[in-house]
mmCIF file with all atom_site columns, C-alpha atoms in Angstrom:
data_model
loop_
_atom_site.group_PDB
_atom_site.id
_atom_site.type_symbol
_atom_site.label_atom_id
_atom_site.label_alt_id
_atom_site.label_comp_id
_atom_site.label_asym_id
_atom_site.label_entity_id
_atom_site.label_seq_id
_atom_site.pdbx_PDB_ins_code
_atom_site.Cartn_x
_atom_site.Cartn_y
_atom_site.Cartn_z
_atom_site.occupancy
_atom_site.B_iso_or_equiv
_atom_site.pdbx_formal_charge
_atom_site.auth_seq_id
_atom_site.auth_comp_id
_atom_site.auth_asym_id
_atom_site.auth_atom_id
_atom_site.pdbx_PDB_model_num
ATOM 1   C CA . UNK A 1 1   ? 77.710 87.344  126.993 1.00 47.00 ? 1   UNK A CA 1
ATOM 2   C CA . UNK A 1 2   ? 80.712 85.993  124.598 1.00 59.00 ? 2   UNK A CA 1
ATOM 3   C CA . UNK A 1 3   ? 81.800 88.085  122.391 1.00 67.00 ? 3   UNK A CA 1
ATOM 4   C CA . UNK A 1 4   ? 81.219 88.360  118.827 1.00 73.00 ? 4   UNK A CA 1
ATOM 5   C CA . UNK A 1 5   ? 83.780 87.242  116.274 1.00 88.00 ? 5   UNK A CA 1
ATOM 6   C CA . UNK A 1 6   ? 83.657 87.591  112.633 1.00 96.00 ? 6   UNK A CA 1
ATOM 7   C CA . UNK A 1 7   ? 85.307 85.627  110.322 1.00 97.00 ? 7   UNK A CA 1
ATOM 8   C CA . UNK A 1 8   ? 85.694 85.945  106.407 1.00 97.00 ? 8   UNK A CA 1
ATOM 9   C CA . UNK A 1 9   ? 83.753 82.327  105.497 1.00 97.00 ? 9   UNK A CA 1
ATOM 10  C CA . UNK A 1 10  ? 81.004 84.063  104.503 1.00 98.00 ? 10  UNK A CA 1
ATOM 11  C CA . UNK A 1 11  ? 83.436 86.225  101.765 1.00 98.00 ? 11  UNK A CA 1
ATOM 12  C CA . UNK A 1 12  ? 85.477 83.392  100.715 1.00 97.00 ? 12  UNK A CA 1
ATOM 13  C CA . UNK A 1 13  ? 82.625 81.484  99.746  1.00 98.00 ? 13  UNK A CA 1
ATOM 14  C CA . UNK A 1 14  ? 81.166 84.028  97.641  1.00 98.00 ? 14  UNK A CA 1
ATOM 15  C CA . UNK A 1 15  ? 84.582 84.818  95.760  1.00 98.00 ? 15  UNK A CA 1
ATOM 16  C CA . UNK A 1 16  ? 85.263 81.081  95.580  1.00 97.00 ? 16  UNK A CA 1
ATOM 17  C CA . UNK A 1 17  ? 81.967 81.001  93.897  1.00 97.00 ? 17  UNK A CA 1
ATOM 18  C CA . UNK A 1 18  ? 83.079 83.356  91.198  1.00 97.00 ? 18  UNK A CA 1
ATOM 19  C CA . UNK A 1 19  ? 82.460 86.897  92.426  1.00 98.00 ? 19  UNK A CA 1
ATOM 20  C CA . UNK A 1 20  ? 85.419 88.847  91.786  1.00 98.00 ? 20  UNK A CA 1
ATOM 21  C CA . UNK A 1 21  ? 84.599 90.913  94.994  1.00 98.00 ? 21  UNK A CA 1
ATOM 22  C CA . UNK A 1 22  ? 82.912 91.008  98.076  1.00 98.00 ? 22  UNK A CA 1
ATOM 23  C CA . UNK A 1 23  ? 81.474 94.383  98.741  1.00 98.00 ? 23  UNK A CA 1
ATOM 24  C CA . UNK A 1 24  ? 80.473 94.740  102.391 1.00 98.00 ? 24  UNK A CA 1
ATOM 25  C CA . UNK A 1 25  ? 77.454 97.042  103.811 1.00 98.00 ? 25  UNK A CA 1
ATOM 26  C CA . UNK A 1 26  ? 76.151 98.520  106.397 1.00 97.00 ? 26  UNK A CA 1
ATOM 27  C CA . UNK A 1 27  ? 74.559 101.278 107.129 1.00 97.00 ? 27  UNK A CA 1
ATOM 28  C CA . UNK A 1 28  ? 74.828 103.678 110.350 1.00 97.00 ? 28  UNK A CA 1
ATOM 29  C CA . UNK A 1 29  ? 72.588 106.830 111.839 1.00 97.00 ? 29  UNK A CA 1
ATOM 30  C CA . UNK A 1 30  ? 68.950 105.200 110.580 1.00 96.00 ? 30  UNK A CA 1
ATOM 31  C CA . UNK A 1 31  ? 67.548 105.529 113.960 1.00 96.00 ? 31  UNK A CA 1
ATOM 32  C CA . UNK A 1 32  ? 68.589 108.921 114.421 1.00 97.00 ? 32  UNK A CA 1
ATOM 33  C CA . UNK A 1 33  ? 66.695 112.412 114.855 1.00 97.00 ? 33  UNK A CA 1
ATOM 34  C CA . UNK A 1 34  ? 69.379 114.776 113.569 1.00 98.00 ? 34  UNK A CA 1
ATOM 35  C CA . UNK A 1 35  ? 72.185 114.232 110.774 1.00 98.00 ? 35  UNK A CA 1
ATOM 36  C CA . UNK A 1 36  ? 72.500 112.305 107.703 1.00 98.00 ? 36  UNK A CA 1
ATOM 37  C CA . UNK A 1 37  ? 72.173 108.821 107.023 1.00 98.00 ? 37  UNK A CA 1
ATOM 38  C CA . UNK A 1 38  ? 75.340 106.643 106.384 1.00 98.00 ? 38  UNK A CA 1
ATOM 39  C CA . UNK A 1 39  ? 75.825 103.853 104.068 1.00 98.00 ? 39  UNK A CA 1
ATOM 40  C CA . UNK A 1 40  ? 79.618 102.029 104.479 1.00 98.00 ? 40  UNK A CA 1
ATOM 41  C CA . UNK A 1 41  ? 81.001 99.784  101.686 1.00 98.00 ? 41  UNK A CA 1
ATOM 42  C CA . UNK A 1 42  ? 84.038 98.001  102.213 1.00 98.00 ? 42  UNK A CA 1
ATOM 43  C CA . UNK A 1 43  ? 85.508 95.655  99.378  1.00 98.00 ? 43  UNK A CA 1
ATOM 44  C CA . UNK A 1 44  ? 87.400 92.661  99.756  1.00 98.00 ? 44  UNK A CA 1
ATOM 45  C CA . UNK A 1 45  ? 88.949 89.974  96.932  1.00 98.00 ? 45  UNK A CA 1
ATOM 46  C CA . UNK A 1 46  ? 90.580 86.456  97.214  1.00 95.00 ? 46  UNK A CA 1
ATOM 47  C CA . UNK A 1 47  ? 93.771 88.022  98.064  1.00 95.00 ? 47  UNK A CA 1
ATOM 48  C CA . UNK A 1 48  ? 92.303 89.474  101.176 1.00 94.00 ? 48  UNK A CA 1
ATOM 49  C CA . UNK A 1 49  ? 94.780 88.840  104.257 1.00 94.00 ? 49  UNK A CA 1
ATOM 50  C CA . UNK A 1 50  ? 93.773 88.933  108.093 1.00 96.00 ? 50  UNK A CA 1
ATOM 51  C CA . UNK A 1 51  ? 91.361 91.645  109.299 1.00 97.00 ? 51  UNK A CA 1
ATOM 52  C CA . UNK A 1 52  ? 92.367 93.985  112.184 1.00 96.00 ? 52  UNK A CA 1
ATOM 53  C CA . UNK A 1 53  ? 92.536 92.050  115.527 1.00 95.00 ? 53  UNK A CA 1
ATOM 54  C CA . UNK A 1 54  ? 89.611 93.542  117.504 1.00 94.00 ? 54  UNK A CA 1
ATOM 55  C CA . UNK A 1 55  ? 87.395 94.235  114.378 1.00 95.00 ? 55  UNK A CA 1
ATOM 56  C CA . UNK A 1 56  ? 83.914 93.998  115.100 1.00 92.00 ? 56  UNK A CA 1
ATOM 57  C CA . UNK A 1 57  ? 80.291 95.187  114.492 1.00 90.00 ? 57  UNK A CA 1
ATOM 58  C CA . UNK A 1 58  ? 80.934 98.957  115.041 1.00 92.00 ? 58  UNK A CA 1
ATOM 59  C CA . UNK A 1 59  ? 77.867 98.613  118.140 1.00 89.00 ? 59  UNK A CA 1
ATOM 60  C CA . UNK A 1 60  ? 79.770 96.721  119.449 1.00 90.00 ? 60  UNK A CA 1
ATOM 61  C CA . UNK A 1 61  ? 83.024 98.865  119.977 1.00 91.00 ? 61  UNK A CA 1
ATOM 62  C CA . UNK A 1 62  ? 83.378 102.078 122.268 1.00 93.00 ? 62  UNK A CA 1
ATOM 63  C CA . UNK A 1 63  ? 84.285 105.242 120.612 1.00 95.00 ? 63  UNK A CA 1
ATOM 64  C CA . UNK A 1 64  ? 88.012 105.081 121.271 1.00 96.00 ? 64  UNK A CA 1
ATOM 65  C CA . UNK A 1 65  ? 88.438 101.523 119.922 1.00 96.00 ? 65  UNK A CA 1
ATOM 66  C CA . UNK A 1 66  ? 86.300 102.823 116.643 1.00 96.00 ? 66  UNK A CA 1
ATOM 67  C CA . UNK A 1 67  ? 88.615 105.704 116.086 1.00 97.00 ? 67  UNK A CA 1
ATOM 68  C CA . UNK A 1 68  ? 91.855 103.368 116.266 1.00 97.00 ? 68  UNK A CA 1
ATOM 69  C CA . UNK A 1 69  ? 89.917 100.561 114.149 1.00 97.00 ? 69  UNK A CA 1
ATOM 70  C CA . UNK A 1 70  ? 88.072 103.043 111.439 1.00 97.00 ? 70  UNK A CA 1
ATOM 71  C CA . UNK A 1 71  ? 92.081 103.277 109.616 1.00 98.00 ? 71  UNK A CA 1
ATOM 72  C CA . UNK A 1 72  ? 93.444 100.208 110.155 1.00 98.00 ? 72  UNK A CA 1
ATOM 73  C CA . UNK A 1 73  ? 90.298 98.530  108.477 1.00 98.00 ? 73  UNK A CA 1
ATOM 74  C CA . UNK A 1 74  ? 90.190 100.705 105.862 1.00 98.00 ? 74  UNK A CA 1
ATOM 75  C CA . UNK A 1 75  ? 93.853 100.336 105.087 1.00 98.00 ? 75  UNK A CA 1
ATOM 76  C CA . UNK A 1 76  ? 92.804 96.296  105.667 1.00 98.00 ? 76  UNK A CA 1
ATOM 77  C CA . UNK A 1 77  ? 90.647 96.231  102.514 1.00 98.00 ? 77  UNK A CA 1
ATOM 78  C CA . UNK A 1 78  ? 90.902 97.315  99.093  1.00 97.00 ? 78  UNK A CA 1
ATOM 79  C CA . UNK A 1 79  ? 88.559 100.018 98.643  1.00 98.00 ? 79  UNK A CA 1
ATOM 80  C CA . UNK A 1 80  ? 86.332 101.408 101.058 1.00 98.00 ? 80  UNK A CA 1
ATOM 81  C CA . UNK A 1 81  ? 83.615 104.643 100.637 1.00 98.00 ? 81  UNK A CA 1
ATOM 82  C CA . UNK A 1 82  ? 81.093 106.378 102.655 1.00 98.00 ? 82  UNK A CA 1
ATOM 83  C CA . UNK A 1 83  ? 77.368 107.496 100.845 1.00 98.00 ? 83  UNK A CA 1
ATOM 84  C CA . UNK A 1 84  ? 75.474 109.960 102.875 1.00 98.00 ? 84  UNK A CA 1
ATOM 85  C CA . UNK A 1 85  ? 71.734 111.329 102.967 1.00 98.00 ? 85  UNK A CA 1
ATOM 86  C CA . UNK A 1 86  ? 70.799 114.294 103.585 1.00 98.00 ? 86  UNK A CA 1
ATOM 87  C CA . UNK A 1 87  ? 67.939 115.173 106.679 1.00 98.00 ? 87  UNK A CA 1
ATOM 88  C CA . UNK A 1 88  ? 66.062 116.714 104.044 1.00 97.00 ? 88  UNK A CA 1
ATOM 89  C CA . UNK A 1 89  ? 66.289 113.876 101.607 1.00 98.00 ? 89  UNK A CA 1
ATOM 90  C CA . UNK A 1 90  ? 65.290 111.727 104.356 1.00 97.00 ? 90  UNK A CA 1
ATOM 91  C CA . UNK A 1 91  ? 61.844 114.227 105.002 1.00 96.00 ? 91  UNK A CA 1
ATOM 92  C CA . UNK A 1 92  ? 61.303 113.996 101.162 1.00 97.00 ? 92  UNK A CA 1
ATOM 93  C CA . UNK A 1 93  ? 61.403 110.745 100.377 1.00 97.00 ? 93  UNK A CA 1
ATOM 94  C CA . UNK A 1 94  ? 61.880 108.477 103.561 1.00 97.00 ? 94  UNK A CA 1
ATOM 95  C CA . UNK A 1 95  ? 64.268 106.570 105.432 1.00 97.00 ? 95  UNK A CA 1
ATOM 96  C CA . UNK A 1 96  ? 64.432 103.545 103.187 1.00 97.00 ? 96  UNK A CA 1
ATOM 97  C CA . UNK A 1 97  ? 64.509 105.297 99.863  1.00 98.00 ? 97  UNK A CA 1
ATOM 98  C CA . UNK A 1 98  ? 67.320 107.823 101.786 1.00 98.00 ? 98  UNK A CA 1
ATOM 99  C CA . UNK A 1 99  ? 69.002 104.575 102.327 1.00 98.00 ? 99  UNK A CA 1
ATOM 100 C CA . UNK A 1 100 ? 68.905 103.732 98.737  1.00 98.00 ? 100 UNK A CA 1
ATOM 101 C CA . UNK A 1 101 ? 70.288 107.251 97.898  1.00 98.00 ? 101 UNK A CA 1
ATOM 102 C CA . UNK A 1 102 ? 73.543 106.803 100.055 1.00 98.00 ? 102 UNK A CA 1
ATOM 103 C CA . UNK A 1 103 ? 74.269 103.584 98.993  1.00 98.00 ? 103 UNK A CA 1
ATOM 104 C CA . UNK A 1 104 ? 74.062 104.527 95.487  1.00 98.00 ? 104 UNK A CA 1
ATOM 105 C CA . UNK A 1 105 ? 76.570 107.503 96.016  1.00 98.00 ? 105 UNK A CA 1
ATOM 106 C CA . UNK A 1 106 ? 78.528 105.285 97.812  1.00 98.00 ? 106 UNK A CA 1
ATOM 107 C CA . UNK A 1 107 ? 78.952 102.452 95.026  1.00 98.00 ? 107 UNK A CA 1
ATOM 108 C CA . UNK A 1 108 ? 79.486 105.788 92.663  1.00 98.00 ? 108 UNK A CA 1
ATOM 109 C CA . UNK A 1 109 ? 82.741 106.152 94.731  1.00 98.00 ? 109 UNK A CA 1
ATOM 110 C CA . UNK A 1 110 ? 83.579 102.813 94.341  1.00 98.00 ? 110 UNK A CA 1
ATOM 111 C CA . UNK A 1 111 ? 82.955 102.535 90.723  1.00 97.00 ? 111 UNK A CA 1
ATOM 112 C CA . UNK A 1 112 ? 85.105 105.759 89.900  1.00 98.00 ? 112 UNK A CA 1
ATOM 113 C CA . UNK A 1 113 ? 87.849 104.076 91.897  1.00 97.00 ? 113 UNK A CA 1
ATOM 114 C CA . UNK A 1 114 ? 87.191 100.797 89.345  1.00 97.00 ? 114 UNK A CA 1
ATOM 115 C CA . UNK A 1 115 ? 86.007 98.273  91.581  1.00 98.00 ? 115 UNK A CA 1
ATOM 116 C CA . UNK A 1 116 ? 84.108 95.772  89.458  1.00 97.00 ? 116 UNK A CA 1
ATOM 117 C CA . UNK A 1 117 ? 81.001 96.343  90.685  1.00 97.00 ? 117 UNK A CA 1
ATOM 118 C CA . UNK A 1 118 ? 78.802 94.361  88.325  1.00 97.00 ? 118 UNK A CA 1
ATOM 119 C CA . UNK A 1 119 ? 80.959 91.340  89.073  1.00 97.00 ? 119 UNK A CA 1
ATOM 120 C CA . UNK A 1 120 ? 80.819 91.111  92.494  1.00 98.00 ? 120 UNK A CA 1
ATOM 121 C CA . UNK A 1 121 ? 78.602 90.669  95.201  1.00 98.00 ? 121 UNK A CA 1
ATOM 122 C CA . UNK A 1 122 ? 77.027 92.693  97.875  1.00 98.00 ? 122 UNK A CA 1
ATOM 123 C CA . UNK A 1 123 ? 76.817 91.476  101.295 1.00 98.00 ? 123 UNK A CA 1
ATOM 124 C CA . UNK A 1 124 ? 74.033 93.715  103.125 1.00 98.00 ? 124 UNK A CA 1
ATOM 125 C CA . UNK A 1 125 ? 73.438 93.295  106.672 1.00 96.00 ? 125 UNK A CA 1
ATOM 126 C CA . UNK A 1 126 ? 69.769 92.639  107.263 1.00 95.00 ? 126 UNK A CA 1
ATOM 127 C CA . UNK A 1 127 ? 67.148 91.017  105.639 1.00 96.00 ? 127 UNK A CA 1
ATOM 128 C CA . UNK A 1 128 ? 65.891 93.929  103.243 1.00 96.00 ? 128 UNK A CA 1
ATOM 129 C CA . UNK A 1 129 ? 67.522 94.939  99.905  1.00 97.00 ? 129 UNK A CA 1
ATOM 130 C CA . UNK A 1 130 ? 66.903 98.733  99.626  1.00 97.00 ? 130 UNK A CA 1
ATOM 131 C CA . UNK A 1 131 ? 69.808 99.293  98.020  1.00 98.00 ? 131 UNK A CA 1
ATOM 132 C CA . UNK A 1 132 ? 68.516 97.463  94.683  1.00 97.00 ? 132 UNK A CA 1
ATOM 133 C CA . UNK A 1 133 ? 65.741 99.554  94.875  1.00 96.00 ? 133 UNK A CA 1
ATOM 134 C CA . UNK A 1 134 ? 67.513 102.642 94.294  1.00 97.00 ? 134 UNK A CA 1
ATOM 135 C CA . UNK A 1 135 ? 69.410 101.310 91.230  1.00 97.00 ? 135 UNK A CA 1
ATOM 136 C CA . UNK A 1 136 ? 68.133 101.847 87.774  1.00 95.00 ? 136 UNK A CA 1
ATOM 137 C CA . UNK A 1 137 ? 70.719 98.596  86.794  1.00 93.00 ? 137 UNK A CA 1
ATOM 138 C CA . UNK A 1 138 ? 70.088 96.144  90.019  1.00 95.00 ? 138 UNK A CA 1
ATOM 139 C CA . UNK A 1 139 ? 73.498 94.681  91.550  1.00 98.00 ? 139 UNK A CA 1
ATOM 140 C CA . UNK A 1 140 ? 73.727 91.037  92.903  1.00 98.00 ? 140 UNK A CA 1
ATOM 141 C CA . UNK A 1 141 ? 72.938 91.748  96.720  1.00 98.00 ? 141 UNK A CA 1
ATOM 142 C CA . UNK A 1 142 ? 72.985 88.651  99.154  1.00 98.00 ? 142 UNK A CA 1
ATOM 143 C CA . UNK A 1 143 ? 71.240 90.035  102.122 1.00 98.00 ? 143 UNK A CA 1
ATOM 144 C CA . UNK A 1 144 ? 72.323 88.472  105.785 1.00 97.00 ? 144 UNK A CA 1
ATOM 145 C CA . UNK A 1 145 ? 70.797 88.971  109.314 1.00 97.00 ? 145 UNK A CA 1
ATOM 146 C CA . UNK A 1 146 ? 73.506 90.046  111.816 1.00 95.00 ? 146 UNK A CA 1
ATOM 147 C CA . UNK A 1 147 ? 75.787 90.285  108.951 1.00 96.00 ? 147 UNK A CA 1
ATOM 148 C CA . UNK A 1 148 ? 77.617 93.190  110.812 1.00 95.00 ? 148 UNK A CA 1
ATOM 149 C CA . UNK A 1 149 ? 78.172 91.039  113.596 1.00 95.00 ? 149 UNK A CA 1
ATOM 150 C CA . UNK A 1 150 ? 79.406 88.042  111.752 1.00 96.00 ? 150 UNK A CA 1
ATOM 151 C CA . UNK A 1 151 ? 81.321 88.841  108.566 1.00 98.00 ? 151 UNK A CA 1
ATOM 152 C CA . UNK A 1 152 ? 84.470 90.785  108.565 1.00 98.00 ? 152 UNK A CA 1
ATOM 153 C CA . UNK A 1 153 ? 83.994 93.128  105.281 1.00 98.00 ? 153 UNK A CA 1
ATOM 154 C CA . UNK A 1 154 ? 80.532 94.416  106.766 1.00 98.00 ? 154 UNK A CA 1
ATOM 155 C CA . UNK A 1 155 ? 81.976 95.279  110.261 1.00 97.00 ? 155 UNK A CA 1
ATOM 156 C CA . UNK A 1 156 ? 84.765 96.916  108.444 1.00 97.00 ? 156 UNK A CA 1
ATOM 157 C CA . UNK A 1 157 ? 81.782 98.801  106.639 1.00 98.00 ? 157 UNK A CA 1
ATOM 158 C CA . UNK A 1 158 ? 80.076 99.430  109.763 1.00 97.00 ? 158 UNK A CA 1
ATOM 159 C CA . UNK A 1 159 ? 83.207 100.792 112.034 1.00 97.00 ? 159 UNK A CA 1
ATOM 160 C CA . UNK A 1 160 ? 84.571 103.210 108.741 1.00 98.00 ? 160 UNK A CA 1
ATOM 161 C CA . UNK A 1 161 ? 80.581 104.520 108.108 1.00 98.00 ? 161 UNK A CA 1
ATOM 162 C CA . UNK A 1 162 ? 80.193 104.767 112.067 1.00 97.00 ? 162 UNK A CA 1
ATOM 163 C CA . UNK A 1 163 ? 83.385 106.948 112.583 1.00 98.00 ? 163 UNK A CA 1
ATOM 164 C CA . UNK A 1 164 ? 82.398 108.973 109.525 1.00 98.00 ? 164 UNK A CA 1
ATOM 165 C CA . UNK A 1 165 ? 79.150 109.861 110.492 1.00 98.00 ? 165 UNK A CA 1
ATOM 166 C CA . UNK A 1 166 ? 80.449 110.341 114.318 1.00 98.00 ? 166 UNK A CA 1
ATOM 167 C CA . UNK A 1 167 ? 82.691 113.159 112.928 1.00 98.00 ? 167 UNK A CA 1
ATOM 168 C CA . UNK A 1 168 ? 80.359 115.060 110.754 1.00 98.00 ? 168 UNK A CA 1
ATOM 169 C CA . UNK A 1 169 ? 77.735 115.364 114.009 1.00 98.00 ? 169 UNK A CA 1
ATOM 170 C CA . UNK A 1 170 ? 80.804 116.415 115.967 1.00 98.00 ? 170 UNK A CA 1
ATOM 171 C CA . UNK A 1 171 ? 81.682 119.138 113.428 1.00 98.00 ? 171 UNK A CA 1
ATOM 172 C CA . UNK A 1 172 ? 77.657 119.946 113.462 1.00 98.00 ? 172 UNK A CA 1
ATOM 173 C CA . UNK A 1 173 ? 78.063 120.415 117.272 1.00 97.00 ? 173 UNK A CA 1
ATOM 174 C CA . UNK A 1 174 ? 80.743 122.855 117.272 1.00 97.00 ? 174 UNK A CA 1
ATOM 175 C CA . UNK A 1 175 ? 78.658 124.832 114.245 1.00 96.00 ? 175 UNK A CA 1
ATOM 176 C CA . UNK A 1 176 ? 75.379 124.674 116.020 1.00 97.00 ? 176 UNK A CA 1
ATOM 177 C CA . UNK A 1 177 ? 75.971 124.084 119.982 1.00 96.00 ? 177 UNK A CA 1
ATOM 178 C CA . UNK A 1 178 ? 73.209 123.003 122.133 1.00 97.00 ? 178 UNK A CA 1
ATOM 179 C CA . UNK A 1 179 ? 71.800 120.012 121.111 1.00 98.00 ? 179 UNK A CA 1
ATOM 180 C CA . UNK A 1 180 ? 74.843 118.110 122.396 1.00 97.00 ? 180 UNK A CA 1
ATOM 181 C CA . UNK A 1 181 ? 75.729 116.251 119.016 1.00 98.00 ? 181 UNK A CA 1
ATOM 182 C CA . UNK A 1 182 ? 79.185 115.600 119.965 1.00 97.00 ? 182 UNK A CA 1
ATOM 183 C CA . UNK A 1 183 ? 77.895 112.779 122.502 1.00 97.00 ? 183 UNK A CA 1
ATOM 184 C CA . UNK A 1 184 ? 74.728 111.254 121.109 1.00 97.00 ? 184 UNK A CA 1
ATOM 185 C CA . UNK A 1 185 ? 75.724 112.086 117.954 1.00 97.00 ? 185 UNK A CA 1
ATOM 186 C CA . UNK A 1 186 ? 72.098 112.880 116.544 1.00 97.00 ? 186 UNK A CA 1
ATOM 187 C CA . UNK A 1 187 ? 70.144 110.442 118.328 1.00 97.00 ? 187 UNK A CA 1
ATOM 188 C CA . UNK A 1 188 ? 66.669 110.813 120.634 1.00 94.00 ? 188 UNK A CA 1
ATOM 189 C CA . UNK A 1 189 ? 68.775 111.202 123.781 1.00 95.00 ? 189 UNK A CA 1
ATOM 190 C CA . UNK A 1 190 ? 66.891 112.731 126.986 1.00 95.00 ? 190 UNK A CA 1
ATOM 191 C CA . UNK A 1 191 ? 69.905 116.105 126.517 1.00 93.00 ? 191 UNK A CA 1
ATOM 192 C CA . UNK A 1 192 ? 68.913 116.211 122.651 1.00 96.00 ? 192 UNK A CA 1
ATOM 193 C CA . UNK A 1 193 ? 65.339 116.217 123.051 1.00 95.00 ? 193 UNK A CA 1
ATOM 194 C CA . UNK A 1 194 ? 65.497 118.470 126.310 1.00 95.00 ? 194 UNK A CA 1
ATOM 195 C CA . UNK A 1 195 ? 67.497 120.837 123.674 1.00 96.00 ? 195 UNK A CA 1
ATOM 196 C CA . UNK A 1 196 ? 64.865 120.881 121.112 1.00 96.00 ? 196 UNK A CA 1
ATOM 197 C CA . UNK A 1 197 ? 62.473 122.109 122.959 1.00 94.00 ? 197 UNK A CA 1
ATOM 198 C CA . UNK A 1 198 ? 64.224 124.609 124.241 1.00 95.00 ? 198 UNK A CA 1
ATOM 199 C CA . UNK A 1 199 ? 65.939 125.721 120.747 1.00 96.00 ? 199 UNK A CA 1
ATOM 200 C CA . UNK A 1 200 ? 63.608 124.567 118.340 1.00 94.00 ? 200 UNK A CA 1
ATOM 201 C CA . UNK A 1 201 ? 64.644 122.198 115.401 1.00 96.00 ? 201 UNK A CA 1
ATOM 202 C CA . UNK A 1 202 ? 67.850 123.045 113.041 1.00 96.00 ? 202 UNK A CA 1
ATOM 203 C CA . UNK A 1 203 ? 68.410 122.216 109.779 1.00 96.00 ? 203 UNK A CA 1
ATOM 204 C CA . UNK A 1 204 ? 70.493 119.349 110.826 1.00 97.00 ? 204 UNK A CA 1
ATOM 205 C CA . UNK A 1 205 ? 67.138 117.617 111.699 1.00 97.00 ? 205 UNK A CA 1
ATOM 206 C CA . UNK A 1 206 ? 64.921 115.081 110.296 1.00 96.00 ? 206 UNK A CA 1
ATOM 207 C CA . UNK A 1 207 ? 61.719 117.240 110.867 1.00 96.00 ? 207 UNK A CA 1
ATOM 208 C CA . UNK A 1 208 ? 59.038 114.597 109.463 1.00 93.00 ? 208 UNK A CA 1
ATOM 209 C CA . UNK A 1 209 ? 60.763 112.581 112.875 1.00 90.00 ? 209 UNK A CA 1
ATOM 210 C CA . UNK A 1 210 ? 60.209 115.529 115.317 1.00 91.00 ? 210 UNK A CA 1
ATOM 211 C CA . UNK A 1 211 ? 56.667 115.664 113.119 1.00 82.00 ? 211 UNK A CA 1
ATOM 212 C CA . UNK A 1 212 ? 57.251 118.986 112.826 1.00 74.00 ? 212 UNK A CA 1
ATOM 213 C CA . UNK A 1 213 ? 55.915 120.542 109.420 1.00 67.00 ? 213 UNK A CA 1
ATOM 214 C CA . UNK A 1 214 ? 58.666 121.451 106.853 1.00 57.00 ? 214 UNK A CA 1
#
């Protein structure tokens, strides 16, 4: 299969158009039984130069090459910031309203950094705008399919959210050992769900996923 390369045509269009940024997102850990939820962001403007060589959707990449690409893209665009969920946000209030919750906090980050949010755009990768749905004051959001895969701010989003998230479940494994967090990093592997029931859930787990009452 050929591999994947994004480009920025997508991002110079928009800020051609008139946006005076291009924020990218993606979101990372929304399949997973244990751990937050991650929401990326990574900005771009007209004066955006070349992206890392080797940049790509962060599924894409092994662990290694995420670790050496998660600074060199964030050095690569102008801002970048990381919104996380809580497990127990995601029990309260579900998965796609969890979303909404770390992309808000994320844009917060952004905004107190003084990226003009209102006048640019956000490129989401999928075909569903939760993030507007969070937002008391809605944002223009240009949703894409395979946006991660195809535009350059968005994998940058995905490979600085992935390596994030990858790092909190690491730390989580070395607080609460067993569940083997360091390599599936919170998902339903055969080890992880071996360890629950043999341990029992943590508090690091979505428990309305495990449908285990809270």
């Amino acid at each position: 299969m050929a591999v994947v390369e994004p480009t920025l045509d997508v991002e110079l269009a928009m800020l051609a158009a008139g946006a005076s940024c291009v924020i990218g997102c993606d979101e990372v850990g929304r399949g997973a039984l244990a751990g937050p939820v991650a929401v990326g962001l990574a900005v771009v403007t007209a004066d955006v130069g070349a992206f890392p060589v080797g940049l790509r959707d962060s599924k894409l990449l092994s662990e290694p090459r995420r670790e050496r690409l998660a600074p060199l893209a964030a050095a690569w665009v102008r801002h970048s910031a990381v919104g996380l969920a809580s497990p127990q946000e995601v029990d309260s209030v579900g998965i796609v309203a969890a979303l909404g919750l770390a992309g808000k906090r994320a844009l917060a980050q952004l905004h107190a950094d003084g990226v003009d949010i209102v006048g640019g755009v956000v490129l989401l990768d999928g075909n569903d705008d939760w993030l507007n749905k969070a937002l008391s004051t809605p944002l223009s959001v240009v949703t894409r399919i395979k946006a991660d895969q195809d535009c350059a701010s968005v994998s940058a989003a995905s490979v600085i959210a992935k390596v994030h998230r990858d790092r909190l479940m690491i730390a989580a494994d070395l607080a609460t050992p067993g569940y083997g967090w360091t390599g599936n990093k919170g998902y339903g592997s055969a080890q992880h769900m071996t360890a629950i029931g043999a341990l029992g859930a943590s508090e690091q787990h979505r428990l309305s996923w495990l449908k285990i009452p809270a």
